[in-house]
mmCIF file of C-alpha atoms and ligand atoms in Angstrom:
data_model
loop_
_atom_site.group_PDB
_atom_site.id
_atom_site.type_symbol
_atom_site.label_atom_id
_atom_site.label_comp_id
_atom_site.label_asym_id
_atom_site.label_seq_id
_atom_site.Cartn_x
_atom_site.Cartn_y
_atom_site.Cartn_z
ATOM 1 C CA MET A 281 -13.923 -17.570 5.602
ATOM 2 C CA SER A 282 -10.209 -16.962 5.981
ATOM 3 C CA SER A 283 -8.577 -18.105 9.216
ATOM 4 C CA THR A 284 -5.886 -15.921 10.772
ATOM 5 C CA LYS A 285 -3.836 -19.145 10.984
ATOM 6 C CA ASN A 286 -3.368 -18.677 7.244
ATOM 7 C CA ILE A 287 -2.171 -15.086 7.352
ATOM 8 C CA ASP A 288 1.436 -14.039 7.288
ATOM 9 C CA VAL A 289 3.014 -10.583 7.396
ATOM 10 C CA PHE A 290 6.173 -9.691 5.481
ATOM 11 C CA PHE A 291 7.832 -6.555 6.802
ATOM 12 C CA SER A 292 9.464 -5.233 3.634
ATOM 13 C CA ALA A 293 9.605 -5.785 -0.114
ATOM 14 C CA GLN A 294 13.066 -7.315 0.343
ATOM 15 C CA SER A 295 12.161 -9.725 3.172
ATOM 16 C CA PHE A 296 10.941 -12.655 1.038
ATOM 17 C CA GLN A 297 11.424 -14.528 -2.244
ATOM 18 C CA GLU A 298 8.844 -14.212 -5.036
ATOM 19 C CA ASN A 299 8.094 -17.963 -4.931
ATOM 20 C CA GLU A 300 6.788 -17.601 -1.351
ATOM 21 C CA LEU A 301 3.772 -15.761 -2.787
ATOM 22 C CA ARG A 302 2.736 -18.406 -5.302
ATOM 23 C CA ASP A 303 -1.008 -19.249 -5.039
ATOM 24 C CA LYS A 304 -1.419 -16.714 -2.207
ATOM 25 C CA SER A 305 -3.455 -13.538 -2.081
ATOM 26 C CA VAL A 306 -1.253 -10.563 -1.345
ATOM 27 C CA VAL A 307 -2.299 -7.307 0.265
ATOM 28 C CA VAL A 308 0.244 -4.595 -0.469
ATOM 29 C CA ILE A 309 0.522 -1.936 2.251
ATOM 30 C CA ASP A 310 2.450 1.328 1.954
ATOM 31 C CA VAL A 311 0.567 3.714 4.231
ATOM 32 C CA LEU A 312 3.071 6.568 3.644
ATOM 33 C CA ARG A 313 2.244 6.964 0.852
ATOM 34 C CA ALA A 314 2.060 4.795 -2.268
ATOM 35 C CA THR A 315 -0.961 2.635 -1.490
ATOM 36 C CA SER A 316 -2.825 5.577 0.090
ATOM 37 C CA THR A 317 -2.195 7.491 -3.135
ATOM 38 C CA ILE A 318 -3.388 4.620 -5.340
ATOM 39 C CA VAL A 319 -6.599 4.261 -3.294
ATOM 40 C CA THR A 320 -7.150 8.030 -3.549
ATOM 41 C CA ALA A 321 -6.573 8.034 -7.310
ATOM 42 C CA MET A 322 -9.148 5.256 -7.734
ATOM 43 C CA MET A 323 -11.604 7.058 -5.433
ATOM 44 C CA ASN A 324 -11.260 10.138 -7.622
ATOM 45 C CA GLY A 325 -12.012 8.348 -10.865
ATOM 46 C CA ALA A 326 -8.628 7.329 -12.250
ATOM 47 C CA LYS A 327 -9.132 4.657 -14.903
ATOM 48 C CA GLY A 328 -6.186 2.606 -13.708
ATOM 49 C CA VAL A 329 -2.721 2.659 -12.184
ATOM 50 C CA ILE A 330 0.248 0.912 -13.813
ATOM 51 C CA PRO A 331 2.838 0.190 -11.098
ATOM 52 C CA VAL A 332 6.416 0.198 -12.385
ATOM 53 C CA GLU A 333 9.739 -0.953 -11.000
ATOM 54 C CA ASP A 334 11.845 2.121 -11.736
ATOM 55 C CA MET A 335 12.288 5.273 -13.813
ATOM 56 C CA GLY A 336 13.448 3.282 -16.868
ATOM 57 C CA GLU A 337 10.242 1.253 -17.029
ATOM 58 C CA ALA A 338 8.147 4.375 -16.358
ATOM 59 C CA SER A 339 9.733 6.269 -19.206
ATOM 60 C CA ARG A 340 9.524 3.309 -21.647
ATOM 61 C CA ILE A 341 5.769 2.982 -21.005
ATOM 62 C CA SER A 342 5.136 6.725 -21.113
ATOM 63 C CA GLN A 343 6.831 7.004 -24.508
ATOM 64 C CA SER A 344 4.517 4.396 -26.022
ATOM 65 C CA VAL A 345 1.168 5.841 -24.861
ATOM 66 C CA ASP A 346 -1.019 8.829 -25.622
ATOM 67 C CA SER A 347 -0.148 11.648 -23.224
ATOM 68 C CA ASP A 348 -3.749 12.957 -23.224
ATOM 69 C CA ASN A 349 -4.915 9.837 -21.398
ATOM 70 C CA TYR A 350 -1.863 8.838 -19.377
ATOM 71 C CA MET A 351 0.040 10.643 -16.635
ATOM 72 C CA LEU A 352 3.531 9.939 -15.340
ATOM 73 C CA CYS A 353 3.498 9.952 -11.540
ATOM 74 C CA GLY A 354 5.675 9.122 -8.567
ATOM 75 C CA GLU A 355 8.612 9.985 -6.375
ATOM 76 C CA LYS A 356 12.181 9.191 -5.507
ATOM 77 C CA ASP A 357 13.019 9.348 -1.792
ATOM 78 C CA GLY A 358 9.740 11.204 -1.225
ATOM 79 C CA ALA A 359 10.283 14.017 -3.745
ATOM 80 C CA LYS A 360 8.464 14.426 -7.073
ATOM 81 C CA ILE A 361 10.618 13.349 -10.001
ATOM 82 C CA ASP A 362 11.611 16.082 -12.488
ATOM 83 C CA GLY A 363 9.471 15.925 -15.612
ATOM 84 C CA TYR A 364 6.695 13.851 -13.988
ATOM 85 C CA ASP A 365 3.102 15.129 -14.035
ATOM 86 C CA LEU A 366 2.458 14.310 -10.362
ATOM 87 C CA GLY A 367 4.474 13.303 -7.308
ATOM 88 C CA ASN A 368 3.267 10.886 -4.619
ATOM 89 C CA SER A 369 1.133 13.190 -2.503
ATOM 90 C CA PRO A 370 -2.402 11.741 -2.363
ATOM 91 C CA LEU A 371 -3.636 15.333 -2.116
ATOM 92 C CA GLU A 372 -2.503 15.950 -5.710
ATOM 93 C CA TYR A 373 -4.730 13.146 -7.004
ATOM 94 C CA THR A 374 -7.939 15.170 -7.133
ATOM 95 C CA ARG A 375 -10.920 14.287 -9.304
ATOM 96 C CA GLU A 376 -10.157 17.271 -11.592
ATOM 97 C CA THR A 377 -6.618 15.985 -12.150
ATOM 98 C CA VAL A 378 -6.940 12.195 -12.436
ATOM 99 C CA SER A 379 -10.499 11.361 -13.486
ATOM 100 C CA GLY A 380 -10.462 9.131 -16.580
ATOM 101 C CA LYS A 381 -6.639 8.984 -16.675
ATOM 102 C CA THR A 382 -4.351 5.991 -16.495
ATOM 103 C CA LEU A 383 -1.431 6.668 -14.173
ATOM 104 C CA ILE A 384 2.053 5.252 -14.695
ATOM 105 C CA PHE A 385 3.218 5.076 -11.087
ATOM 106 C CA ASN A 386 6.797 4.787 -9.883
ATOM 107 C CA THR A 387 7.698 4.912 -6.170
ATOM 108 C CA THR A 388 10.674 4.028 -3.987
ATOM 109 C CA ASN A 389 9.188 1.001 -2.200
ATOM 110 C CA GLY A 390 5.429 0.677 -2.816
ATOM 111 C CA THR A 391 5.423 -0.045 -6.533
ATOM 112 C CA LYS A 392 8.439 -2.347 -6.135
ATOM 113 C CA ALA A 393 6.466 -4.389 -3.584
ATOM 114 C CA ILE A 394 3.546 -4.609 -6.018
ATOM 115 C CA LYS A 395 5.804 -5.682 -8.896
ATOM 116 C CA LYS A 396 7.459 -8.337 -6.723
ATOM 117 C CA SER A 397 3.994 -9.813 -6.046
ATOM 118 C CA LEU A 398 3.138 -10.431 -9.703
ATOM 119 C CA GLY A 399 3.396 -14.236 -9.370
ATOM 120 C CA SER A 400 0.724 -14.373 -6.638
ATOM 121 C CA ALA A 401 -2.935 -15.312 -7.099
ATOM 122 C CA THR A 402 -4.441 -11.890 -6.298
ATOM 123 C CA ILE A 403 -2.998 -8.492 -5.388
ATOM 124 C CA TYR A 404 -5.072 -6.090 -3.283
ATOM 125 C CA ILE A 405 -4.038 -2.503 -2.506
ATOM 126 C CA ALA A 406 -4.648 -1.493 1.121
ATOM 127 C CA SER A 407 -4.471 1.670 3.199
ATOM 128 C CA PHE A 408 -6.221 3.002 6.287
ATOM 129 C CA LEU A 409 -8.446 4.874 3.807
ATOM 130 C CA ASN A 410 -10.105 1.639 2.602
ATOM 131 C CA LEU A 411 -9.515 -0.557 5.670
ATOM 132 C CA SER A 412 -13.026 -1.991 6.160
ATOM 133 C CA THR A 413 -13.390 -2.857 2.483
ATOM 134 C CA ILE A 414 -10.101 -4.758 2.569
ATOM 135 C CA VAL A 415 -11.117 -6.606 5.745
ATOM 136 C CA LYS A 416 -14.447 -7.570 4.161
ATOM 137 C CA ALA A 417 -12.727 -8.919 1.024
ATOM 138 C CA LEU A 418 -10.180 -10.892 3.069
ATOM 139 C CA SER A 419 -12.847 -12.372 5.316
ATOM 140 C CA VAL A 420 -14.100 -14.430 2.346
ATOM 141 C CA GLU A 421 -10.714 -15.001 0.720
ATOM 142 C CA LYS A 422 -10.054 -18.673 -0.062
ATOM 143 C CA ASN A 423 -6.290 -18.457 -0.547
ATOM 144 C CA GLU A 424 -3.654 -18.052 2.116
ATOM 145 C CA ILE A 425 -3.038 -14.351 2.706
ATOM 146 C CA VAL A 426 0.188 -12.384 2.873
ATOM 147 C CA LEU A 427 0.067 -8.826 4.175
ATOM 148 C CA LEU A 428 3.048 -7.371 2.353
ATOM 149 C CA CYS A 429 4.345 -4.211 4.018
ATOM 150 C CA ALA A 430 6.449 -2.211 1.579
ATOM 151 C CA GLY A 431 8.685 -0.828 4.338
ATOM 152 C CA TRP A 432 11.575 1.459 3.453
ATOM 153 C CA LYS A 433 14.545 0.124 1.454
ATOM 154 C CA GLY A 434 14.407 -3.275 3.148
ATOM 155 C CA ARG A 435 13.608 -1.961 6.613
ATOM 156 C CA LEU A 436 10.405 -2.252 8.581
ATOM 157 C CA ALA A 437 8.063 0.759 8.543
ATOM 158 C CA LEU A 438 5.968 1.125 11.699
ATOM 159 C CA GLU A 439 2.924 2.584 9.923
ATOM 160 C CA ASP A 440 2.732 -0.385 7.539
ATOM 161 C CA MET A 441 2.955 -2.922 10.372
ATOM 162 C CA LEU A 442 0.254 -1.018 12.278
ATOM 163 C CA LEU A 443 -2.147 -1.306 9.378
ATOM 164 C CA ALA A 444 -1.285 -5.008 8.964
ATOM 165 C CA GLY A 445 -2.057 -5.463 12.660
ATOM 166 C CA ASN A 446 -5.298 -3.519 12.340
ATOM 167 C CA ILE A 447 -6.422 -5.765 9.456
ATOM 168 C CA ILE A 448 -5.593 -8.918 11.451
ATOM 169 C CA TYR A 449 -7.273 -7.551 14.589
ATOM 170 C CA ASN A 450 -10.500 -7.036 12.622
ATOM 171 C CA LEU A 451 -10.290 -10.393 10.847
ATOM 172 C CA CYS A 452 -9.918 -12.341 14.106
ATOM 173 C CA ASP A 453 -12.326 -10.258 16.199
ATOM 174 C CA ALA A 454 -9.473 -9.231 18.490
ATOM 175 C CA GLN A 455 -8.673 -12.870 19.437
ATOM 176 C CA LEU A 456 -5.560 -14.066 17.623
ATOM 177 C CA SER A 457 -5.017 -17.828 17.632
ATOM 178 C CA ASP A 458 -1.871 -19.224 19.279
ATOM 179 C CA GLU A 459 -1.237 -20.967 15.963
ATOM 180 C CA ALA A 460 -0.887 -17.679 14.072
ATOM 181 C CA ASN A 461 2.361 -16.986 12.217
ATOM 182 C CA ASP A 462 5.069 -14.970 13.976
ATOM 183 C CA GLY A 463 4.592 -12.039 11.563
ATOM 184 C CA ALA A 464 0.862 -11.940 12.314
ATOM 185 C CA LYS A 465 1.557 -12.038 16.074
ATOM 186 C CA VAL A 466 4.028 -9.152 15.863
ATOM 187 C CA ALA A 467 1.673 -6.978 13.777
ATOM 188 C CA PHE A 468 -1.326 -7.820 15.977
ATOM 189 C CA GLY A 469 0.611 -7.030 19.167
ATOM 190 C CA LEU A 470 1.825 -3.724 17.752
ATOM 191 C CA TYR A 471 -1.688 -2.717 16.804
ATOM 192 C CA GLU A 472 -3.060 -3.751 20.240
ATOM 193 C CA LYS A 473 -0.424 -1.593 21.932
ATOM 194 C CA TYR A 474 -1.066 1.520 19.847
ATOM 195 C CA SER A 475 -4.667 1.205 18.688
ATOM 196 C CA ASP A 476 -5.846 4.203 20.741
ATOM 197 C CA ASP A 477 -3.257 6.487 19.298
ATOM 198 C CA ILE A 478 -2.560 5.465 15.696
ATOM 199 C CA LYS A 479 -2.115 8.975 14.367
ATOM 200 C CA SER A 480 0.478 10.163 16.865
ATOM 201 C CA VAL A 481 2.413 6.895 16.513
ATOM 202 C CA VAL A 482 2.415 7.249 12.714
ATOM 203 C CA PHE A 483 3.620 10.843 13.082
ATOM 204 C CA GLN A 484 6.593 9.595 15.149
ATOM 205 C CA SER A 485 7.540 6.924 12.583
ATOM 206 C CA ASN A 486 10.835 7.118 10.695
ATOM 207 C CA HIS A 487 9.168 7.728 7.344
ATOM 208 C CA ALA A 488 6.904 10.452 8.724
ATOM 209 C CA GLN A 489 10.040 12.208 10.016
ATOM 210 C CA ARG A 490 11.603 11.876 6.558
ATOM 211 C CA LEU A 491 8.455 13.154 4.826
ATOM 212 C CA LYS A 492 8.041 16.138 7.169
ATOM 213 C CA ASP A 493 11.339 17.501 5.863
ATOM 214 C CA VAL A 494 10.514 16.861 2.201
ATOM 215 C CA VAL A 495 6.771 17.600 1.885
ATOM 216 C CA GLY A 496 5.420 18.703 5.277
ATOM 217 C CA THR A 497 2.724 16.978 7.317
ATOM 218 C CA ASP A 498 -0.543 17.288 5.341
ATOM 219 C CA ASP A 499 -0.049 13.929 3.594
ATOM 220 C CA ILE A 500 0.577 12.176 6.915
ATOM 221 C CA ASP A 501 -2.645 13.596 8.368
ATOM 222 C CA TYR A 502 -4.532 12.504 5.262
ATOM 223 C CA CYS A 503 -3.119 8.946 5.186
ATOM 224 C CA CYS A 504 -4.111 8.349 8.855
ATOM 225 C CA GLN A 505 -7.831 8.675 8.080
ATOM 226 C CA THR A 506 -9.789 5.431 8.318
ATOM 227 C CA ASP A 507 -12.516 4.295 5.932
ATOM 228 C CA ILE A 508 -13.030 7.367 3.779
ATOM 229 C CA THR A 509 -13.741 5.133 0.770
ATOM 230 C CA ASP A 510 -14.968 1.653 -0.141
ATOM 231 C CA GLN A 511 -12.602 1.276 -3.106
ATOM 232 C CA LEU A 512 -11.084 -2.198 -3.534
ATOM 233 C CA PRO A 513 -8.174 -1.762 -5.945
ATOM 234 C CA ILE A 514 -6.915 -5.046 -7.434
ATOM 235 C CA LEU A 515 -4.152 -5.645 -9.968
ATOM 236 C CA HIS A 516 -5.186 -7.392 -13.209
ATOM 237 C CA ASP A 517 -2.846 -7.809 -16.182
ATOM 238 C CA GLY A 518 -0.405 -5.211 -14.900
ATOM 239 C CA ILE A 519 -3.018 -2.523 -14.190
ATOM 240 C CA ILE A 520 -4.626 -1.678 -10.856
ATOM 241 C CA SER A 521 -8.340 -0.923 -11.128
ATOM 242 C CA THR A 522 -11.515 -1.388 -9.094
HETATM 243 C C1 LIG B 287 7.376 4.580 -1.317
HETATM 244 O O1 LIG B 287 6.913 3.932 -2.279
HETATM 245 O O2 LIG B 287 8.423 4.306 -0.758
HETATM 246 C C2 LIG B 287 6.646 5.746 -0.699
HETATM 247 O O3 LIG B 287 5.349 5.802 -1.035
HETATM 248 C C3 LIG B 287 7.495 6.928 -0.462
HETATM 249 C C4 LIG B 287 6.758 8.244 -0.312
HETATM 250 O O4 LIG B 287 6.283 8.571 0.764
HETATM 251 O O5 LIG B 287 6.664 8.964 -1.298
#
């Protein structure tokens, strides 16, 4: 059983060094929208998701694979990238579109956070959509746990910290130990403050404001749903699968 004493929260993909993750289990969180999209793709039968660092890596991989079975997906600053098959709206990742496909996935912060975690022991992909499944897996995790919030270009993202806090709140049965790490205390406190009103707080977040201008609000509504799936996406050998 994992103790919340052994949980830390990093607030962005730039807020730590890779060696801090060695031998730890990492839970990557990018509520708006990368990890919500990955969970949705897996729920709708995608064979796997290959997270990439940038457009260069995405295009190198896409040129070496069979385009019938692979799709090039992702965004830059929220907008679909020209020439890609899909953007980063989870609503695009329907069963008809992604079932049986392997997705090469390139996003502004989420996939960078995943790539930066490659030296860790295990990498889980979390969202509100699969919250209870993540909590269940972490409750029996033997390693120390890092909840890695992707954030936005080095800055904290409120929606990611809220989910981190929600995970911790569930893991400790709402009673956080005084010995918990500072990051865990901040995330837990944030969740306690806003737990009755997650959706409206997420809608007021900086990234929701950004997304409203680029893609509207449907994705934000979708990503605020809790426990619509029991998918547990994990990265193995460079590919996320369940
Ligand atoms: C990211 O990786 O930064 C995001 O998922 C951005 C987005 O909302 O498309």
